[in-house]
mmCIF file of C-alpha atoms and ligand atoms in Angstrom:
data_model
loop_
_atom_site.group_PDB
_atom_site.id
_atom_site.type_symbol
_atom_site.label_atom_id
_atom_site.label_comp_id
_atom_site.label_asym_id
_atom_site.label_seq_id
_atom_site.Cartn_x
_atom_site.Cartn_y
_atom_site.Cartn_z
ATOM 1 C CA UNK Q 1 -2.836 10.267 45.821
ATOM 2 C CA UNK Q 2 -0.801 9.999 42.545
ATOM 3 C CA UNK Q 3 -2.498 6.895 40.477
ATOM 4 C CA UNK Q 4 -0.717 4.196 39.808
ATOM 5 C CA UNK Q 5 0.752 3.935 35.555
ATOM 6 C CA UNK Q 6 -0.942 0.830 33.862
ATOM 7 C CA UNK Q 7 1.811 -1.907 33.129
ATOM 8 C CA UNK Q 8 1.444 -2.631 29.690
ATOM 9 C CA UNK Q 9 2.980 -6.196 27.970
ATOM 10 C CA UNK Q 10 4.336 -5.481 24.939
ATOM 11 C CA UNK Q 11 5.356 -8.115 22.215
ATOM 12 C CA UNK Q 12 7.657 -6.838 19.285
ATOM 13 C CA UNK Q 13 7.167 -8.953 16.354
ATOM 14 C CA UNK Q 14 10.205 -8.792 14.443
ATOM 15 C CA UNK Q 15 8.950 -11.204 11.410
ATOM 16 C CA UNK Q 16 11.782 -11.331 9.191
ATOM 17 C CA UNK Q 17 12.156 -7.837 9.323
ATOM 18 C CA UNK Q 18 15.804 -7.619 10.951
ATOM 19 C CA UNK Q 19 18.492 -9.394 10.412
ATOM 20 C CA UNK Q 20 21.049 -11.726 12.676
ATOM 21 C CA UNK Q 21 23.229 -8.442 13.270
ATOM 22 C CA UNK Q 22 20.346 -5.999 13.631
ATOM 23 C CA UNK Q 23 18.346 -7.660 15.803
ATOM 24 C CA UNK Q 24 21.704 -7.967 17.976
ATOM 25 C CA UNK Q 25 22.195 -4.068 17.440
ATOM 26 C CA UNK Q 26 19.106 -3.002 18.263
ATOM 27 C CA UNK Q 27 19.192 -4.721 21.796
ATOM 28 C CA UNK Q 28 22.928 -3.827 22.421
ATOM 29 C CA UNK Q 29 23.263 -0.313 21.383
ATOM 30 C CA UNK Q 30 19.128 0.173 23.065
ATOM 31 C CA UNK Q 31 20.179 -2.061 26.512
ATOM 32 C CA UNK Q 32 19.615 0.593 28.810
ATOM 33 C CA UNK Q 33 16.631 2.443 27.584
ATOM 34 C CA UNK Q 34 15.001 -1.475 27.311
ATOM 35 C CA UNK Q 35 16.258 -1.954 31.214
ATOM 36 C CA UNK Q 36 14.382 1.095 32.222
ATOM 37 C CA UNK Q 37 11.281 0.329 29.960
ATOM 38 C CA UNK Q 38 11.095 -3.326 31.596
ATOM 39 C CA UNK Q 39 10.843 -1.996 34.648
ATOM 40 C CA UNK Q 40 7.449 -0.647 34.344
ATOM 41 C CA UNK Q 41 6.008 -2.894 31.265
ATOM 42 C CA UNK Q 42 6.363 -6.095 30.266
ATOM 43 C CA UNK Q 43 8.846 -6.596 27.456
ATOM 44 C CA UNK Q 44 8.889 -9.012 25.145
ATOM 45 C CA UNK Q 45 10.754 -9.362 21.846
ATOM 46 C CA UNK Q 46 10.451 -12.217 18.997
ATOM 47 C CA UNK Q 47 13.134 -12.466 16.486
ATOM 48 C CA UNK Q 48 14.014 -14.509 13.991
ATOM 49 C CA UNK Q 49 14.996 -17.786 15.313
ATOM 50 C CA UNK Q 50 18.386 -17.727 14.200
ATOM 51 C CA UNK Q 51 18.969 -14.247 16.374
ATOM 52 C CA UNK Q 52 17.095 -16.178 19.471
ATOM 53 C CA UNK Q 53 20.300 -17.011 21.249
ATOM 54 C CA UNK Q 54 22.308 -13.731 20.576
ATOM 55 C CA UNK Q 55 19.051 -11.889 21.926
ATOM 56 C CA UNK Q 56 18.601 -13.639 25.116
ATOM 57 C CA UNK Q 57 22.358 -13.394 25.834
ATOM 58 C CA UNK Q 58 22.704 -9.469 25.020
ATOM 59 C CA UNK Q 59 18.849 -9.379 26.927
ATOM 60 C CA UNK Q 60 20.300 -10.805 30.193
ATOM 61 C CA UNK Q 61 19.718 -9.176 33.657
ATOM 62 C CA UNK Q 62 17.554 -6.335 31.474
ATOM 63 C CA UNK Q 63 14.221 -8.052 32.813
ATOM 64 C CA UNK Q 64 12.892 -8.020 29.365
ATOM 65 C CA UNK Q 65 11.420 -11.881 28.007
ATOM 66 C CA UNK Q 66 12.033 -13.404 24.663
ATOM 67 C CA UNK Q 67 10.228 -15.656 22.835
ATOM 68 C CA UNK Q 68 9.226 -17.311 19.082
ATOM 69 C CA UNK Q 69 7.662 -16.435 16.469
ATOM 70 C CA UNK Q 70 6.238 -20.154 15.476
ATOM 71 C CA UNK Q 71 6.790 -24.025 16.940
ATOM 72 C CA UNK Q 72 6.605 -26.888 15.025
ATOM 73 C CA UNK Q 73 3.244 -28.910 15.175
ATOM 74 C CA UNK Q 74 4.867 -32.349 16.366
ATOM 75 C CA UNK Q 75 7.070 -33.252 19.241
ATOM 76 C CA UNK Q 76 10.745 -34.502 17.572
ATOM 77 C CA UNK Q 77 11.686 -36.509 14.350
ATOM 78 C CA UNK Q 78 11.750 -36.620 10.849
ATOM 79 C CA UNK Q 79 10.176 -33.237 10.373
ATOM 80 C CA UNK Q 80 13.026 -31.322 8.580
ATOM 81 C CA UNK Q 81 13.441 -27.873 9.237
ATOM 82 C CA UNK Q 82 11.229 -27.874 12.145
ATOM 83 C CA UNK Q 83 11.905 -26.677 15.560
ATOM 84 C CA UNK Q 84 9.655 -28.066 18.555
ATOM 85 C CA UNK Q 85 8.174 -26.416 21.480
ATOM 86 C CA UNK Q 86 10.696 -28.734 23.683
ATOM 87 C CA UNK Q 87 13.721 -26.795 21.588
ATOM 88 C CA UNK Q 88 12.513 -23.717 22.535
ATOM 89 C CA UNK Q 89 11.899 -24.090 26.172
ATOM 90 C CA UNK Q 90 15.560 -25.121 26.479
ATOM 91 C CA UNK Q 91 17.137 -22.190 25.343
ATOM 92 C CA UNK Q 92 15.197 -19.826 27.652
ATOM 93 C CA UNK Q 93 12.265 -18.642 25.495
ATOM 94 C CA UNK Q 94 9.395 -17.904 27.969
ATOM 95 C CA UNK Q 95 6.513 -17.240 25.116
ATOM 96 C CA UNK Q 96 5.746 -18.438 21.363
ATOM 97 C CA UNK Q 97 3.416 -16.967 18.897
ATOM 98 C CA UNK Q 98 0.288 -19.244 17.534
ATOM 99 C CA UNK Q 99 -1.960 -18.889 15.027
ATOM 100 C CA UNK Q 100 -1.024 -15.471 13.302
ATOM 101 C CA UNK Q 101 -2.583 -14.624 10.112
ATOM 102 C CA UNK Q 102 0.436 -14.470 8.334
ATOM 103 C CA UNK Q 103 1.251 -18.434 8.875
ATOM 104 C CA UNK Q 104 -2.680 -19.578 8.352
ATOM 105 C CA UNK Q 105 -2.256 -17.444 4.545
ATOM 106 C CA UNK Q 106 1.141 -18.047 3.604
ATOM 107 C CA UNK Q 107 1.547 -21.909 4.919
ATOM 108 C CA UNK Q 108 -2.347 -23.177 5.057
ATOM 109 C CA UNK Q 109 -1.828 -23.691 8.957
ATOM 110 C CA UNK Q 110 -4.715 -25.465 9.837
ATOM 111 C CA UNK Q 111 -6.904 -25.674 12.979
ATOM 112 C CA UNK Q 112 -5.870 -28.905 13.731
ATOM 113 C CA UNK Q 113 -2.139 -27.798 13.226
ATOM 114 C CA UNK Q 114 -2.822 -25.089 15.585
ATOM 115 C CA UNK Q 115 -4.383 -27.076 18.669
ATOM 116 C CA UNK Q 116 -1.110 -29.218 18.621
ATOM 117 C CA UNK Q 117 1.295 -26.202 18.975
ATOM 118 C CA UNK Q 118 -0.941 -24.661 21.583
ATOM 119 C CA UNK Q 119 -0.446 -28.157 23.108
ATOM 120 C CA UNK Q 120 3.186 -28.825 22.857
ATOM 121 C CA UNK Q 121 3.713 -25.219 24.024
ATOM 122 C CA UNK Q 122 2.052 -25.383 27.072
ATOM 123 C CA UNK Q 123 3.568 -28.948 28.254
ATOM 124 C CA UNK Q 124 6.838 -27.279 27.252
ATOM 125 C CA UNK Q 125 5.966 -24.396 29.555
ATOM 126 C CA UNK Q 126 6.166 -22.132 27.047
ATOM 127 C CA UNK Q 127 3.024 -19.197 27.022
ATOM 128 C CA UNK Q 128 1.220 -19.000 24.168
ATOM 129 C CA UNK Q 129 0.565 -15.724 22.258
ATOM 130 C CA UNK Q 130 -2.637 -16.684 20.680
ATOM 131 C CA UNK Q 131 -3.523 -14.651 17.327
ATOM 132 C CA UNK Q 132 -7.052 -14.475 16.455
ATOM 133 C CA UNK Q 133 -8.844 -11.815 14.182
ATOM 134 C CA UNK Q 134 -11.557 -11.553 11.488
ATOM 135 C CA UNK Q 135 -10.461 -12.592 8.376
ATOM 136 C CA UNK Q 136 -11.490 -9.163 6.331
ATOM 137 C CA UNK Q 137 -13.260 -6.065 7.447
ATOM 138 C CA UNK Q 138 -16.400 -6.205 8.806
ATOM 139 C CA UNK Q 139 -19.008 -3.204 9.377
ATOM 140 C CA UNK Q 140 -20.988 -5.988 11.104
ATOM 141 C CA UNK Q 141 -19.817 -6.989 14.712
ATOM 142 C CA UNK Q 142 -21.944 -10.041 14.397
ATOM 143 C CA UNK Q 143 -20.016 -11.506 11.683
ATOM 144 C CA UNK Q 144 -16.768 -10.456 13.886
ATOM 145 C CA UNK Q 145 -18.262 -12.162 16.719
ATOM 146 C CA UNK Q 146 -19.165 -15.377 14.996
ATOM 147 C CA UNK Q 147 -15.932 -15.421 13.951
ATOM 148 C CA UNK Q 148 -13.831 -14.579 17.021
ATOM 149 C CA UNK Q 149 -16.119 -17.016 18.924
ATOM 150 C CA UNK Q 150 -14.828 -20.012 16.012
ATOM 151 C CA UNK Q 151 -11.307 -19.341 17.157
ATOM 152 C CA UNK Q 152 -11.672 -19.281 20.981
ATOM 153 C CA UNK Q 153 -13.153 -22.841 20.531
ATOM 154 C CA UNK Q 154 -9.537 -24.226 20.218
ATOM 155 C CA UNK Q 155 -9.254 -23.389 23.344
ATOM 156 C CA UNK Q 156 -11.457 -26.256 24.346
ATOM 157 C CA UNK Q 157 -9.242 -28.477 26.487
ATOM 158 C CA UNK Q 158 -6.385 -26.305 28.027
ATOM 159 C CA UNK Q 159 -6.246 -26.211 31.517
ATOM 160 C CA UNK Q 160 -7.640 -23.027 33.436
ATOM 161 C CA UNK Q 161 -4.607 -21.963 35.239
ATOM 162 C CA UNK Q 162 -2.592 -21.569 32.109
ATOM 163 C CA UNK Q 163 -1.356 -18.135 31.263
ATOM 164 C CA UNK Q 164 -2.012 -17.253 27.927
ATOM 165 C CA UNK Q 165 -1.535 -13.836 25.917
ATOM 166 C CA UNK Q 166 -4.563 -13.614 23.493
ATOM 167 C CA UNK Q 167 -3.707 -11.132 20.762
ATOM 168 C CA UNK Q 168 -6.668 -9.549 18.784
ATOM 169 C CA UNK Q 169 -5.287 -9.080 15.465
ATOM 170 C CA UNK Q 170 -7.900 -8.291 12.443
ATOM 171 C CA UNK Q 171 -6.161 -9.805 9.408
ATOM 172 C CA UNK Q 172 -7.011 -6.393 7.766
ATOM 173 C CA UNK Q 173 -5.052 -4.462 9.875
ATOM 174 C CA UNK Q 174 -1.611 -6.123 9.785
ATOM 175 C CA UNK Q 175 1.016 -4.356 8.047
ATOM 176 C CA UNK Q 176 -0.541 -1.976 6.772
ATOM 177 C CA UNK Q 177 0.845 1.119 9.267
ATOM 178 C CA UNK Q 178 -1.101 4.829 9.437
ATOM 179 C CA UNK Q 179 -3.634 3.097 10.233
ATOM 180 C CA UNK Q 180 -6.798 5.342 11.168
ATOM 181 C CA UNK Q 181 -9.455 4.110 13.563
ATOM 182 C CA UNK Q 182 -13.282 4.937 12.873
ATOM 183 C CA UNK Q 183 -15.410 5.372 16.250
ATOM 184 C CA UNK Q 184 -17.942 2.423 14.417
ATOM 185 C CA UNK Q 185 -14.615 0.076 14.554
ATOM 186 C CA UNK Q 186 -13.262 1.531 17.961
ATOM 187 C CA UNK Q 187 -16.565 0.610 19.308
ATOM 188 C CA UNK Q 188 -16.792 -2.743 17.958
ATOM 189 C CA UNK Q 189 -13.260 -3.521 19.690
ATOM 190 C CA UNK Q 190 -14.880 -2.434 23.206
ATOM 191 C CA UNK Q 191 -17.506 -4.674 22.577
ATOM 192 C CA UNK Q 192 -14.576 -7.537 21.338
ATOM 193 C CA UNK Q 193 -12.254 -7.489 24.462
ATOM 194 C CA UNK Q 194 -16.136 -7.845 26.633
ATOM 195 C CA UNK Q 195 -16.472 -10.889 24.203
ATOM 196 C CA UNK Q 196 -13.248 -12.424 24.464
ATOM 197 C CA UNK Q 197 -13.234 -11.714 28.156
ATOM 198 C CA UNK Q 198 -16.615 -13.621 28.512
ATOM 199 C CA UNK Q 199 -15.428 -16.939 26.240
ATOM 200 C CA UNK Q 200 -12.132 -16.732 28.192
ATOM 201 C CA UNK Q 201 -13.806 -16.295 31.377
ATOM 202 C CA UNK Q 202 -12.602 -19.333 33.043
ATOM 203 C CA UNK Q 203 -8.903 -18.775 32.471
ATOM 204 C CA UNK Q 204 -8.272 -16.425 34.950
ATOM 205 C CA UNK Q 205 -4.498 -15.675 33.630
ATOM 206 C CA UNK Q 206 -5.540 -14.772 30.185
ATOM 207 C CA UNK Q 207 -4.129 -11.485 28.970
ATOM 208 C CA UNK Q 208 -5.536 -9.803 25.916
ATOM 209 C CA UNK Q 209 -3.503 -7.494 23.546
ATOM 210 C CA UNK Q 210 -4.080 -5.765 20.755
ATOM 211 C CA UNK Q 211 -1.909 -6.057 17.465
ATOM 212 C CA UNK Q 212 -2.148 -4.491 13.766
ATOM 213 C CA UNK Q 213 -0.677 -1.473 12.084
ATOM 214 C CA UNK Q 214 0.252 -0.140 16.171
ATOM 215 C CA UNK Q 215 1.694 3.032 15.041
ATOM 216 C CA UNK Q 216 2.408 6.611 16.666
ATOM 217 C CA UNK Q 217 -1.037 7.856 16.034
ATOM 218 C CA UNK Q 218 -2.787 4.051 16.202
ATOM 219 C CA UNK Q 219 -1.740 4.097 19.767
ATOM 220 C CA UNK Q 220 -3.397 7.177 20.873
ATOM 221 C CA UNK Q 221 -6.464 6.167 19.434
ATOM 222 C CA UNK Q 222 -6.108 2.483 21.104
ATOM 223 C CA UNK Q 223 -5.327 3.998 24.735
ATOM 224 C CA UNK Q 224 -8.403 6.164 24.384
ATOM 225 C CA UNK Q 225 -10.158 2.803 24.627
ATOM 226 C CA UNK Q 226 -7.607 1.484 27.672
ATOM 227 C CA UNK Q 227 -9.295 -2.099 27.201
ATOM 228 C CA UNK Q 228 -6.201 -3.788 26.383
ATOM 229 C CA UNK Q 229 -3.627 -5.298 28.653
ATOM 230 C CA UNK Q 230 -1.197 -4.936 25.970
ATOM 231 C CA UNK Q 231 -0.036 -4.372 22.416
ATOM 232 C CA UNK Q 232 1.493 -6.911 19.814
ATOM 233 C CA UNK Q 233 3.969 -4.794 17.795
ATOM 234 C CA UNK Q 234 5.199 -5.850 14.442
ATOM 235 C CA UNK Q 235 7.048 -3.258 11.747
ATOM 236 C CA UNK Q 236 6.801 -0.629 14.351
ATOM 237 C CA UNK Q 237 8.414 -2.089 16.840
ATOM 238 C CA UNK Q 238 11.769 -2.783 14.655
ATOM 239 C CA UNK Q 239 13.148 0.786 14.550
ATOM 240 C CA UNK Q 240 13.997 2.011 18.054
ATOM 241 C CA UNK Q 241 13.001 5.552 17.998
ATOM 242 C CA UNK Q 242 9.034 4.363 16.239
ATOM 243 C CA UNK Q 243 8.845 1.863 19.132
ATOM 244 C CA UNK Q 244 10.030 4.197 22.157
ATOM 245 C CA UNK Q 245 7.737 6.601 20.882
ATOM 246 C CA UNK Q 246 4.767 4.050 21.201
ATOM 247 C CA UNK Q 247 5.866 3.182 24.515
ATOM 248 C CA UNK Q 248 6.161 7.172 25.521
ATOM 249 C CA UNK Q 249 1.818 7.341 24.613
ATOM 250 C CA UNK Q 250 1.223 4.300 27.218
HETATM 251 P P1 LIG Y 1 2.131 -4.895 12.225
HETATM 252 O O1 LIG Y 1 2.137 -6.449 12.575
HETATM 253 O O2 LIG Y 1 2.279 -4.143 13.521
HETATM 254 O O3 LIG Y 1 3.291 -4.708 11.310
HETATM 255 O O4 LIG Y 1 0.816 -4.603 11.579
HETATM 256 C C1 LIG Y 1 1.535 -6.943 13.747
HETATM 257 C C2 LIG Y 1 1.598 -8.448 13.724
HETATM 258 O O5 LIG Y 1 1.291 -9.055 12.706
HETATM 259 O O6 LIG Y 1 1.987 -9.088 14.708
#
């Protein structure tokens, strides 16, 4: 019997890598070869928030998801320049990054800051991508572990049937690209999906992907592995023919 082709969810990243116009292009001109791809992974892209709208209208009937890349920490108000959870659920977006690296270094978002998105997100029925990661490169998995463990406490008082999407991102790793694997570090993310598996253990619809530097050759190496559910795709996953070829390996 032939055996059945893993389905994969895949998160593209954008950042502020494209523009209002590209990110429009790319799904436009790439509609079809996205249709055909969502039909056998989960697809999920996160631009810019300006380009949400135009994305989910040129996305439509393509079975692909879209989603943010941050929320703001409070409800509604005086908080200028924020957009809430609440905002996002109403125009469609089904998921919402927390808790990358990039926002904890470049805007001091704090724990505390944190819980309250993962909050407002979830009562806005939005799914959480949750970002967690060592904050430099360890040889020593206990020092990863200790770590990891610190940021799968915030997940103290969410309700077990929640779906989350818990990407493993080691701050090292992001953005960097040609990214080479050792077998020590290959071995120590075995050993982290078992971990986060066993903290998550009680939230049957958590998900764990795997995002930094996903590349060509980074994917081979990852699949070798085959302990993630999916992949959280930044740089790589903003030029068509880099990302297609990523999705190809899977
Ligand atoms: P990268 O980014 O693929 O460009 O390393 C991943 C991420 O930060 O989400």
């Amino acid at each position: 019997m032939k055996k059945e082709k893993k389905k994969y969810i895949l998160v593209a990243n954008w950042k502020m890598y494209l523009s209002y116009y590209e990110s429009i292009s790319f799904c436009t001109v790439n509609r079809p070869t996205l249709t055909a791809i969502a039909q056998k992974h989960t697809l999920i892209f996160l631009p810019s928030f300006i380009a949400l709208n135009a994305v989910a209208n040129v996305l439509q009937e393509t079975d692909s998801f879209y989603g943010a890349q941050n929320c703001s920490a409070f409800d509604s108000g005086a908080y200028t320049g924020d957009i809430s959870a609440s905002m996002l659920a109403e125009i469609g977006c089904s998921y919402c990054l927390v808790a990358h690296s990039e926002r904890r270094r470049y805007y001091q978002e704090t724990d505390e800051q944190i819980i309250h998105k993962l909050h407002l997100l979830i009562k806005a029925g939005i799914i959480p991508v949750f970002c967690i990661g060592e904050p430099k490169q360890e040889q020593d998995y206990r020092k990863i572990k200790d770590s990891l463990k610190k940021q799968l406490a915030l997940f103290t008082a969410i309700p077990p049937q929640q779906h989350l999407l818990i990407a493993y991102e080691p701050n090292w790793a992001i953005g960097k690209g040609n990214e080479i694997f050792n077998d020590t570090y290959l071995n120590h993310l075995i050993k982290i999906t078992k971990l986060i598996n066993t903290c998550l253990s009680r939230f049957p619809n958590a998900k764990i992907l795997y995002g930094g530097s996903i590349d060509e050759l980074s994917i081979k190496q990852l699949l070798s592995i085959n302990t993630f559910d999916g992949f959280l795709i930044g740089r790589a996953s903003t030029t068509f023919s880099v990302f297609e070829t990523i999705i190809k390996a899977l």
